[in-house]
């Protein structure tokens, strides 16, 4: 964490200040997990910085990301960027997982070259993935760029990767509209064959909500 280096502190020091375990701080540093909103506020207050500074990406040396299943690499230099809403919750790439749907968002800056045609689009949100059910495409811990303007059945194509909610639980899967069998399928794409599709019949889809289509998958931010 850049703030620790700038203030000549260790993860042990920060853990004691925040009353959390050293391993918890270690996971934040390694980007294996993200602090909750309240903890982000405590960190920002202690270091006298903005909340967005804790999640600032403009200092990254390089970014590796997936775009339409093709891996690309770019260099992050000083360039034009846009601001997006990041929600500090993890969307499950596994079984459906309860998350705080109305969690406070944080404004973060990402280079326009990374977002491409989606740069500056106000409907774009950033989420983090938790789980292995999509690891053939999106590794655990990745950040996903979600276009929330694409959340109607008519806006989504078969095999698009979507974030969806059923009865308040959220997940990330490939979308299939199985019209012949009157059902929606949300299929994993994983090296682990034990993950199975989530099936929602048309009749039971009243509680089904498409959050948006995943347009990019950021797998590394260093």
PDB file of N, CA and C in Angstrom, residues 156-200:
ATOM      1  N   UNK A 156     -29.131  -7.994 -23.916  1.00  0.00           N
ATOM      2  CA  UNK A 156     -28.096  -8.991 -23.628  1.00  0.00           C
ATOM      3  C   UNK A 156     -28.136 -10.105 -24.666  1.00  0.00           C
ATOM      4  N   UNK A 157     -26.969 -10.485 -25.139  1.00  0.00           N
ATOM      5  CA  UNK A 157     -26.856 -11.591 -26.092  1.00  0.00           C
ATOM      6  C   UNK A 157     -26.458 -12.869 -25.367  1.00  0.00           C
ATOM      7  N   UNK A 158     -26.862 -14.006 -25.924  1.00  0.00           N
ATOM      8  CA  UNK A 158     -26.436 -15.277 -25.366  1.00  0.00           C
ATOM      9  C   UNK A 158     -24.914 -15.347 -25.282  1.00  0.00           C
ATOM     10  N   UNK A 159     -24.446 -15.834 -24.146  1.00  0.00           N
ATOM     11  CA  UNK A 159     -23.031 -16.015 -23.822  1.00  0.00           C
ATOM     12  C   UNK A 159     -22.343 -14.726 -23.396  1.00  0.00           C
ATOM     13  N   UNK A 160     -23.078 -13.615 -23.324  1.00  0.00           N
ATOM     14  CA  UNK A 160     -22.528 -12.428 -22.673  1.00  0.00           C
ATOM     15  C   UNK A 160     -22.277 -12.757 -21.204  1.00  0.00           C
ATOM     16  N   UNK A 161     -21.283 -12.125 -20.621  1.00  0.00           N
ATOM     17  CA  UNK A 161     -21.041 -12.268 -19.189  1.00  0.00           C
ATOM     18  C   UNK A 161     -21.765 -11.139 -18.476  1.00  0.00           C
ATOM     19  N   UNK A 162     -22.571 -11.491 -17.488  1.00  0.00           N
ATOM     20  CA  UNK A 162     -23.412 -10.501 -16.823  1.00  0.00           C
ATOM     21  C   UNK A 162     -23.276 -10.613 -15.309  1.00  0.00           C
ATOM     22  N   UNK A 163     -23.577  -9.498 -14.646  1.00  0.00           N
ATOM     23  CA  UNK A 163     -23.803  -9.490 -13.203  1.00  0.00           C
ATOM     24  C   UNK A 163     -25.312  -9.500 -13.013  1.00  0.00           C
ATOM     25  N   UNK A 164     -25.802 -10.414 -12.185  1.00  0.00           N
ATOM     26  CA  UNK A 164     -27.238 -10.516 -11.985  1.00  0.00           C
ATOM     27  C   UNK A 164     -27.537 -10.770 -10.511  1.00  0.00           C
ATOM     28  N   UNK A 165     -28.799 -10.511 -10.160  1.00  0.00           N
ATOM     29  CA  UNK A 165     -29.243 -10.723  -8.787  1.00  0.00           C
ATOM     30  C   UNK A 165     -30.528 -11.524  -8.795  1.00  0.00           C
ATOM     31  N   UNK A 166     -30.633 -12.424  -7.837  1.00  0.00           N
ATOM     32  CA  UNK A 166     -31.862 -13.177  -7.636  1.00  0.00           C
ATOM     33  C   UNK A 166     -32.181 -13.167  -6.147  1.00  0.00           C
ATOM     34  N   UNK A 167     -33.335 -12.570  -5.811  1.00  0.00           N
ATOM     35  CA  UNK A 167     -33.738 -12.448  -4.407  1.00  0.00           C
ATOM     36  C   UNK A 167     -32.661 -11.770  -3.560  1.00  0.00           C
ATOM     37  N   UNK A 168     -32.005 -10.761  -4.129  1.00  0.00           N
ATOM     38  CA  UNK A 168     -31.019  -9.990  -3.376  1.00  0.00           C
ATOM     39  C   UNK A 168     -29.631 -10.576  -3.333  1.00  0.00           C
ATOM     40  N   UNK A 169     -29.411 -11.725  -3.967  1.00  0.00           N
ATOM     41  CA  UNK A 169     -28.078 -12.330  -4.016  1.00  0.00           C
ATOM     42  C   UNK A 169     -27.487 -12.138  -5.403  1.00  0.00           C
ATOM     43  N   UNK A 170     -26.171 -11.908  -5.446  1.00  0.00           N
ATOM     44  CA  UNK A 170     -25.512 -11.475  -6.670  1.00  0.00           C
ATOM     45  C   UNK A 170     -24.489 -12.495  -7.156  1.00  0.00           C
ATOM     46  N   UNK A 171     -24.332 -12.557  -8.479  1.00  0.00           N
ATOM     47  CA  UNK A 171     -23.323 -13.445  -9.040  1.00  0.00           C
ATOM     48  C   UNK A 171     -22.917 -12.969 -10.427  1.00  0.00           C
ATOM     49  N   UNK A 172     -21.897 -13.631 -10.959  1.00  0.00           N
ATOM     50  CA  UNK A 172     -21.312 -13.303 -12.258  1.00  0.00           C
ATOM     51  C   UNK A 172     -21.233 -14.581 -13.076  1.00  0.00           C
ATOM     52  N   UNK A 173     -21.893 -14.623 -14.237  1.00  0.00           N
ATOM     53  CA  UNK A 173     -21.919 -15.833 -15.049  1.00  0.00           C
ATOM     54  C   UNK A 173     -22.149 -15.470 -16.519  1.00  0.00           C
ATOM     55  N   UNK A 174     -22.025 -16.493 -17.376  1.00  0.00           N
ATOM     56  CA  UNK A 174     -22.434 -16.351 -18.773  1.00  0.00           C
ATOM     57  C   UNK A 174     -23.948 -16.522 -18.864  1.00  0.00           C
ATOM     58  N   UNK A 175     -24.572 -15.684 -19.673  1.00  0.00           N
ATOM     59  CA  UNK A 175     -26.029 -15.635 -19.769  1.00  0.00           C
ATOM     60  C   UNK A 175     -26.508 -16.419 -20.988  1.00  0.00           C
ATOM     61  N   UNK A 176     -27.524 -17.244 -20.786  1.00  0.00           N
ATOM     62  CA  UNK A 176     -28.177 -17.963 -21.877  1.00  0.00           C
ATOM     63  C   UNK A 176     -29.691 -17.824 -21.718  1.00  0.00           C
ATOM     64  N   UNK A 177     -30.361 -17.349 -22.733  1.00  0.00           N
ATOM     65  CA  UNK A 177     -31.825 -17.303 -22.737  1.00  0.00           C
ATOM     66  C   UNK A 177     -32.322 -18.546 -23.478  1.00  0.00           C
ATOM     67  N   UNK A 178     -32.684 -19.559 -22.727  1.00  0.00           N
ATOM     68  CA  UNK A 178     -33.112 -20.842 -23.284  1.00  0.00           C
ATOM     69  C   UNK A 178     -34.615 -20.798 -23.558  1.00  0.00           C
ATOM     70  N   UNK A 179     -34.977 -20.265 -24.716  1.00  0.00           N
ATOM     71  CA  UNK A 179     -36.385 -20.059 -25.033  1.00  0.00           C
ATOM     72  C   UNK A 179     -37.135 -21.383 -25.194  1.00  0.00           C
ATOM     73  N   UNK A 180     -36.478 -22.387 -25.717  1.00  0.00           N
ATOM     74  CA  UNK A 180     -37.142 -23.679 -25.928  1.00  0.00           C
ATOM     75  C   UNK A 180     -37.641 -24.285 -24.625  1.00  0.00           C
ATOM     76  N   UNK A 181     -36.876 -24.079 -23.555  1.00  0.00           N
ATOM     77  CA  UNK A 181     -37.243 -24.640 -22.256  1.00  0.00           C
ATOM     78  C   UNK A 181     -37.754 -23.579 -21.280  1.00  0.00           C
ATOM     79  N   UNK A 182     -38.009 -22.355 -21.818  1.00  0.00           N
ATOM     80  CA  UNK A 182     -38.616 -21.293 -21.006  1.00  0.00           C
ATOM     81  C   UNK A 182     -37.832 -21.036 -19.714  1.00  0.00           C
ATOM     82  N   UNK A 183     -36.536 -20.789 -19.884  1.00  0.00           N
ATOM     83  CA  UNK A 183     -35.710 -20.562 -18.702  1.00  0.00           C
ATOM     84  C   UNK A 183     -34.498 -19.714 -19.068  1.00  0.00           C
ATOM     85  N   UNK A 184     -33.923 -19.089 -18.042  1.00  0.00           N
ATOM     86  CA  UNK A 184     -32.646 -18.395 -18.166  1.00  0.00           C
ATOM     87  C   UNK A 184     -31.582 -19.269 -17.501  1.00  0.00           C
ATOM     88  N   UNK A 185     -30.443 -19.414 -18.160  1.00  0.00           N
ATOM     89  CA  UNK A 185     -29.312 -20.146 -17.597  1.00  0.00           C
ATOM     90  C   UNK A 185     -28.148 -19.184 -17.379  1.00  0.00           C
ATOM     91  N   UNK A 186     -27.499 -19.332 -16.236  1.00  0.00           N
ATOM     92  CA  UNK A 186     -26.302 -18.555 -15.931  1.00  0.00           C
ATOM     93  C   UNK A 186     -25.185 -19.564 -15.698  1.00  0.00           C
ATOM     94  N   UNK A 187     -24.298 -19.667 -16.701  1.00  0.00           N
ATOM     95  CA  UNK A 187     -23.340 -20.766 -16.741  1.00  0.00           C
ATOM     96  C   UNK A 187     -21.950 -20.335 -16.286  1.00  0.00           C
ATOM     97  N   UNK A 188     -21.283 -21.179 -15.486  1.00  0.00           N
ATOM     98  CA  UNK A 188     -19.886 -20.917 -15.109  1.00  0.00           C
ATOM     99  C   UNK A 188     -18.956 -21.186 -16.281  1.00  0.00           C
ATOM    100  N   UNK A 189     -17.742 -20.681 -16.188  1.00  0.00           N
ATOM    101  CA  UNK A 189     -16.693 -20.962 -17.177  1.00  0.00           C
ATOM    102  C   UNK A 189     -15.402 -21.130 -16.384  1.00  0.00           C
ATOM    103  N   UNK A 190     -15.235 -22.339 -15.838  1.00  0.00           N
ATOM    104  CA  UNK A 190     -14.208 -22.550 -14.823  1.00  0.00           C
ATOM    105  C   UNK A 190     -13.402 -23.813 -15.089  1.00  0.00           C
ATOM    106  N   UNK A 191     -12.204 -23.839 -14.537  1.00  0.00           N
ATOM    107  CA  UNK A 191     -11.391 -25.047 -14.559  1.00  0.00           C
ATOM    108  C   UNK A 191     -11.922 -26.086 -13.572  1.00  0.00           C
ATOM    109  N   UNK A 192     -12.801 -25.647 -12.680  1.00  0.00           N
ATOM    110  CA  UNK A 192     -13.401 -26.523 -11.674  1.00  0.00           C
ATOM    111  C   UNK A 192     -14.757 -27.010 -12.164  1.00  0.00           C
ATOM    112  N   UNK A 193     -14.857 -28.284 -12.502  1.00  0.00           N
ATOM    113  CA  UNK A 193     -16.087 -28.836 -13.067  1.00  0.00           C
ATOM    114  C   UNK A 193     -17.211 -28.975 -12.057  1.00  0.00           C
ATOM    115  N   UNK A 194     -16.944 -28.727 -10.797  1.00  0.00           N
ATOM    116  CA  UNK A 194     -18.008 -28.868  -9.801  1.00  0.00           C
ATOM    117  C   UNK A 194     -18.976 -27.691  -9.812  1.00  0.00           C
ATOM    118  N   UNK A 195     -18.588 -26.591 -10.449  1.00  0.00           N
ATOM    119  CA  UNK A 195     -19.523 -25.464 -10.562  1.00  0.00           C
ATOM    120  C   UNK A 195     -20.610 -25.823 -11.570  1.00  0.00           C
ATOM    121  N   UNK A 196     -21.848 -25.547 -11.227  1.00  0.00           N
ATOM    122  CA  UNK A 196     -22.978 -25.889 -12.090  1.00  0.00           C
ATOM    123  C   UNK A 196     -23.767 -24.637 -12.447  1.00  0.00           C
ATOM    124  N   UNK A 197     -24.501 -24.663 -13.565  1.00  0.00           N
ATOM    125  CA  UNK A 197     -25.291 -23.498 -13.968  1.00  0.00           C
ATOM    126  C   UNK A 197     -26.379 -23.164 -12.954  1.00  0.00           C
ATOM    127  N   UNK A 198     -26.707 -21.898 -12.879  1.00  0.00           N
ATOM    128  CA  UNK A 198     -27.860 -21.433 -12.110  1.00  0.00           C
ATOM    129  C   UNK A 198     -29.025 -21.303 -13.081  1.00  0.00           C
ATOM    130  N   UNK A 199     -30.140 -21.951 -12.770  1.00  0.00           N
ATOM    131  CA  UNK A 199     -31.292 -21.980 -13.665  1.00  0.00           C
ATOM    132  C   UNK A 199     -32.457 -21.206 -13.044  1.00  0.00           C
ATOM    133  N   UNK A 200     -33.053 -20.320 -13.846  1.00  0.00           N
ATOM    134  CA  UNK A 200     -34.220 -19.556 -13.402  1.00  0.00           C
ATOM    135  C   UNK A 200     -35.291 -19.678 -14.477  1.00  0.00           C
TER     136      UNK A 200
END
